Amino acid sequence: MSCFKPRPQIVLYSDRLSQPGRTVSIFLKSSNIPYEEKEVSFIKGENRGDDFIKMQPLGTVPFMKDGDLSIPECIAQIRYVSDKYGSWLYPKEPEARVKIDAALSWYHLNIRFPVIGSVFYRIIGSFVPKPLEYYLTPCNLPLDNPMSKETPEHIKEYSWQLLHRSLATMETTWLKPYVCGDQLTVADILWASELEQLNMLPHMNLSQILAKYPKVQLWYKLVVSKLNPVWDEVHAGVRKMTSVV
């Protein structure tokens, strides 16, 4: 009897410093979908290297390959994998999916934008080796007009205000007790993984930020508890980095 084990067809190119990258990893693991994960370091600029750009011209992670099919963008990957392989975290029923899709759409400007603005400019931008605009360009091309020194300060303040407005909206509107009702979905993973990045802020961690939002704090704990040990495994690297920032 052969002991040969075929390689999983799905290959995920990712950096676990990436909130969407962590989301896809947790989604695949929690859905029991076999895959191979290859690290592409954001800080080292590996996502802008020639070999990676030939494969993924946008120069972004997470990036997924399923056989000959190339799939950029976290949410597109989740929808594709769910349609092809099935996942309890993103059910096929239209009534369930439309609620999840609404939450995934709301996330971009109301959670991802303020977290990036709050963390990237305050922390990550202070230790990455290249200028900020290098990392903010959505493909492997330089910006014609590099960012002014005044812009990051404006973005940090605006992002912080927007973050708290979004947390208040989560508190009063979304959570019942999960994002889309009484069942955990991939929307919870995406939102909670994004908020986890706030632990990188100096002199303030996520628990302190959520102290004013008890429903959000309870929701976050529910998500982590439901998804462990996978959650802690996938977040081990970013938590280690948080401890030395």
Short mmCIF file of C-alpha atoms in Angstrom, two decimals:
data_model
loop_
_atom_site.label_atom_id
_atom_site.label_comp_id
_atom_site.label_asym_id
_atom_site.label_seq_id
_atom_site.Cartn_x
_atom_site.Cartn_y
_atom_site.Cartn_z
CA MET A 1 0.00 0.00 0.00
CA SER A 2 1.46 3.35 -1.01
CA CYS A 3 2.05 5.95 1.70
CA PHE A 4 2.21 8.74 -0.87
CA LYS A 5 0.00 11.69 0.06
CA PRO A 6 -1.04 13.98 -2.79
CA ARG A 7 -0.41 17.67 -2.28
CA PRO A 8 -3.50 19.78 -1.68
CA GLN A 9 -4.65 21.53 -4.81
CA ILE A 10 -5.23 24.88 -3.11
CA VAL A 11 -2.11 26.95 -2.46
CA LEU A 12 -2.45 30.11 -0.37
CA TYR A 13 0.29 32.72 -0.65
CA SER A 14 -0.01 34.87 2.43
CA ASP A 15 1.61 36.81 5.25
CA ARG A 16 0.04 36.33 8.66
CA LEU A 17 0.72 39.95 9.42
CA SER A 18 -2.12 40.49 6.93
CA GLN A 19 -5.59 40.57 8.50
CA PRO A 20 -7.32 39.21 5.35
CA GLY A 21 -4.56 36.61 5.00
CA ARG A 22 -5.24 35.34 8.50
CA THR A 23 -8.95 35.28 7.74
CA VAL A 24 -8.51 32.98 4.75
CA SER A 25 -6.21 30.68 6.74
CA ILE A 26 -8.70 30.40 9.60
CA PHE A 27 -11.57 29.94 7.15
CA LEU A 28 -9.83 27.06 5.34
CA LYS A 29 -8.68 25.35 8.53
CA SER A 30 -12.05 25.68 10.25
CA SER A 31 -13.82 24.40 7.13
CA ASN A 32 -11.51 21.34 6.99
CA ILE A 33 -10.45 22.25 3.46
CA PRO A 34 -6.90 21.02 2.73
CA TYR A 35 -4.48 23.58 1.42
CA GLU A 36 -0.81 24.50 1.34
CA GLU A 37 0.28 27.85 2.73
CA LYS A 38 3.36 29.67 1.44
CA GLU A 39 4.69 32.71 3.25
CA VAL A 40 5.17 35.90 1.25
CA SER A 41 6.69 38.48 3.60
CA PHE A 42 5.12 41.91 3.38
CA ILE A 43 7.87 43.57 5.42
CA LYS A 44 10.62 42.06 3.27
CA GLY A 45 8.81 43.20 0.14
CA GLU A 46 8.51 39.65 -1.20
CA ASN A 47 5.03 40.45 -2.51
CA ARG A 48 6.69 42.99 -4.84
CA GLY A 49 9.47 40.66 -6.01
CA ASP A 50 9.72 39.82 -9.70
CA ASP A 51 8.80 36.15 -9.29
CA PHE A 52 5.68 36.92 -7.28
CA ILE A 53 4.61 39.76 -9.57
CA LYS A 54 4.78 37.43 -12.58
CA MET A 55 2.28 35.19 -10.81
CA GLN A 56 0.21 37.91 -9.08
CA PRO A 57 0.51 41.23 -10.99
CA LEU A 58 -1.36 43.15 -8.28
CA GLY A 59 1.42 42.33 -5.85
CA THR A 60 -1.00 41.69 -2.98
CA VAL A 61 -1.60 38.91 -0.48
CA PRO A 62 -3.49 36.76 0.24
CA PHE A 63 -3.30 35.21 -3.20
CA MET A 64 -4.75 31.79 -3.99
CA LYS A 65 -4.05 29.19 -6.65
CA ASP A 66 -6.40 26.28 -7.21
CA GLY A 67 -4.82 24.28 -9.97
CA ASP A 68 -4.45 26.66 -12.89
CA LEU A 69 -6.92 29.16 -11.48
CA SER A 70 -5.47 32.32 -9.88
CA ILE A 71 -7.60 34.18 -7.33
CA PRO A 72 -6.63 37.52 -5.79
CA GLU A 73 -8.58 39.17 -2.96
CA CYS A 74 -9.65 37.56 0.29
CA ILE A 75 -13.43 37.73 -0.16
CA ALA A 76 -13.30 36.38 -3.72
CA GLN A 77 -11.26 33.45 -2.41
CA ILE A 78 -13.77 32.74 0.34
CA ARG A 79 -16.73 32.82 -2.04
CA TYR A 80 -14.99 30.60 -4.58
CA VAL A 81 -13.87 28.01 -2.05
CA SER A 82 -17.32 27.92 -0.46
CA ASP A 83 -19.01 27.40 -3.83
CA LYS A 84 -16.60 24.64 -4.86
CA TYR A 85 -15.91 22.82 -1.61
CA GLY A 86 -18.61 24.02 0.79
CA SER A 87 -18.22 25.63 4.20
CA TRP A 88 -20.47 26.00 7.22
CA LEU A 89 -18.99 29.49 7.65
CA TYR A 90 -20.45 30.74 4.35
CA PRO A 91 -23.64 28.76 3.65
CA LYS A 92 -25.14 28.55 0.18
CA GLU A 93 -28.68 29.65 1.04
CA PRO A 94 -29.34 33.09 -0.52
CA GLU A 95 -31.06 34.44 2.60
CA ALA A 96 -28.04 33.60 4.76
CA ARG A 97 -25.50 34.74 2.20
CA VAL A 98 -27.03 38.15 1.60
CA LYS A 99 -26.60 39.00 5.31
CA ILE A 100 -22.99 37.85 5.22
CA ASP A 101 -22.32 39.72 1.98
CA ALA A 102 -23.71 42.92 3.50
CA ALA A 103 -21.32 42.52 6.44
CA LEU A 104 -18.38 41.80 4.13
CA SER A 105 -19.16 44.94 2.13
CA TRP A 106 -19.58 47.14 5.22
CA TYR A 107 -16.22 45.94 6.53
CA HIS A 108 -14.04 47.65 3.91
CA LEU A 109 -14.65 51.32 4.76
CA ASN A 110 -15.88 50.92 8.32
CA ILE A 111 -13.45 48.42 9.86
CA ARG A 112 -10.51 47.80 7.55
CA PHE A 113 -9.93 51.44 6.63
CA PRO A 114 -9.86 52.79 10.21
CA VAL A 115 -7.74 49.89 11.50
CA ILE A 116 -5.16 50.37 8.75
CA GLY A 117 -5.18 54.11 9.34
CA SER A 118 -4.77 53.64 13.09
CA VAL A 119 -2.15 50.87 13.07
CA PHE A 120 -0.22 51.18 9.82
CA TYR A 121 0.66 54.83 10.16
CA ARG A 122 1.26 54.70 13.91
CA ILE A 123 3.22 51.46 14.17
CA ILE A 124 3.98 49.42 11.06
CA GLY A 125 5.14 52.46 9.12
CA SER A 126 7.75 53.10 11.80
CA PHE A 127 9.74 49.90 11.25
CA VAL A 128 9.21 48.83 7.63
CA PRO A 129 12.37 49.42 5.55
CA LYS A 130 10.78 51.34 2.67
CA PRO A 131 8.71 54.56 2.46
CA LEU A 132 5.02 54.22 3.30
CA GLU A 133 3.86 54.82 -0.25
CA TYR A 134 5.71 51.67 -1.37
CA TYR A 135 3.41 49.52 0.76
CA LEU A 136 0.24 51.46 0.02
CA THR A 137 0.49 51.19 -3.76
CA PRO A 138 -1.98 48.45 -4.78
CA CYS A 139 0.34 47.02 -7.42
CA ASN A 140 4.03 46.87 -8.23
CA LEU A 141 4.21 50.47 -9.48
CA PRO A 142 5.53 53.58 -7.71
CA LEU A 143 3.23 56.46 -6.88
CA ASP A 144 3.77 59.58 -9.01
CA ASN A 145 3.18 61.87 -6.03
CA PRO A 146 4.65 60.52 -2.78
CA MET A 147 2.58 61.17 0.31
CA SER A 148 3.20 64.45 2.12
CA LYS A 149 4.40 64.42 5.72
CA GLU A 150 1.14 66.03 6.85
CA THR A 151 -1.14 63.39 5.37
CA PRO A 152 -0.40 60.52 7.81
CA GLU A 153 -1.30 62.68 10.82
CA HIS A 154 -4.63 63.57 9.26
CA ILE A 155 -5.31 59.93 8.40
CA LYS A 156 -4.42 58.76 11.92
CA GLU A 157 -6.85 61.18 13.55
CA TYR A 158 -9.65 60.56 11.05
CA SER A 159 -9.15 56.78 11.29
CA TRP A 160 -9.30 56.82 15.09
CA GLN A 161 -12.59 58.70 15.07
CA LEU A 162 -14.04 56.43 12.41
CA LEU A 163 -12.93 53.33 14.30
CA HIS A 164 -14.89 54.35 17.38
CA ARG A 165 -17.93 55.27 15.32
CA SER A 166 -17.80 51.82 13.72
CA LEU A 167 -17.42 50.09 17.09
CA ALA A 168 -20.46 52.00 18.33
CA THR A 169 -22.40 50.89 15.25
CA MET A 170 -21.37 47.29 15.86
CA GLU A 171 -22.54 47.66 19.46
CA THR A 172 -25.99 49.01 18.59
CA THR A 173 -26.77 47.51 15.18
CA TRP A 174 -24.83 44.47 14.05
CA LEU A 175 -24.18 42.03 16.87
CA LYS A 176 -26.97 39.53 17.67
CA PRO A 177 -24.72 38.07 19.18
CA TYR A 178 -22.67 37.38 16.03
CA VAL A 179 -22.40 39.73 13.06
CA CYS A 180 -25.15 38.01 11.06
CA GLY A 181 -27.35 36.67 13.83
CA ASP A 182 -27.02 33.64 16.09
CA GLN A 183 -24.50 31.73 13.94
CA LEU A 184 -20.79 32.31 13.51
CA THR A 185 -19.84 33.11 9.89
CA VAL A 186 -16.80 34.16 7.92
CA ALA A 187 -17.87 37.80 8.49
CA ASP A 188 -17.05 37.35 12.18
CA ILE A 189 -13.62 35.99 11.32
CA LEU A 190 -12.83 38.88 9.00
CA TRP A 191 -14.00 41.56 11.42
CA ALA A 192 -12.33 40.04 14.49
CA SER A 193 -9.05 39.39 12.67
CA GLU A 194 -8.99 43.03 11.63
CA LEU A 195 -9.63 44.26 15.15
CA GLU A 196 -6.92 41.94 16.52
CA GLN A 197 -4.40 44.17 14.73
CA LEU A 198 -5.21 46.95 17.21
CA ASN A 199 -3.13 45.08 19.79
CA MET A 200 -0.12 46.53 17.99
CA LEU A 201 -0.95 50.03 19.22
CA PRO A 202 1.39 51.37 21.92
CA HIS A 203 0.07 51.87 25.46
CA MET A 204 -3.35 50.45 24.52
CA ASN A 205 -4.55 46.96 23.63
CA LEU A 206 -7.76 45.69 22.08
CA SER A 207 -9.33 44.85 25.43
CA GLN A 208 -8.84 48.42 26.62
CA ILE A 209 -10.28 49.83 23.38
CA LEU A 210 -13.34 47.58 23.64
CA ALA A 211 -13.97 48.43 27.31
CA LYS A 212 -16.54 51.03 26.22
CA TYR A 213 -18.26 48.51 23.95
CA PRO A 214 -19.36 45.50 26.08
CA LYS A 215 -21.30 43.75 23.30
CA VAL A 216 -18.33 44.03 20.95
CA GLN A 217 -16.00 42.74 23.65
CA LEU A 218 -18.28 39.76 24.36
CA TRP A 219 -18.61 39.07 20.63
CA TYR A 220 -14.84 39.07 20.15
CA LYS A 221 -14.39 36.59 23.00
CA LEU A 222 -17.13 34.36 21.53
CA VAL A 223 -15.44 34.34 18.11
CA VAL A 224 -12.03 33.46 19.55
CA SER A 225 -13.50 30.75 21.79
CA LYS A 226 -15.51 29.23 18.94
CA LEU A 227 -12.52 29.11 16.58
CA ASN A 228 -9.78 28.01 18.95
CA PRO A 229 -7.25 26.42 18.78
CA VAL A 230 -7.09 27.53 15.15
CA TRP A 231 -7.47 31.22 16.05
CA ASP A 232 -4.49 31.27 18.41
CA GLU A 233 -2.36 29.23 16.02
CA VAL A 234 -2.92 31.60 13.10
CA HIS A 235 -2.45 34.71 15.26
CA ALA A 236 0.69 33.47 17.03
CA GLY A 237 3.05 35.37 14.72
CA VAL A 238 1.31 38.74 14.86
CA ARG A 239 0.93 38.41 18.65
CA LYS A 240 4.65 37.74 18.97
CA MET A 241 5.36 40.83 16.90
CA THR A 242 2.96 42.82 19.09
CA SER A 243 4.98 41.92 22.16
CA VAL A 244 8.15 43.50 20.72
CA VAL A 245 6.69 46.53 18.95
#
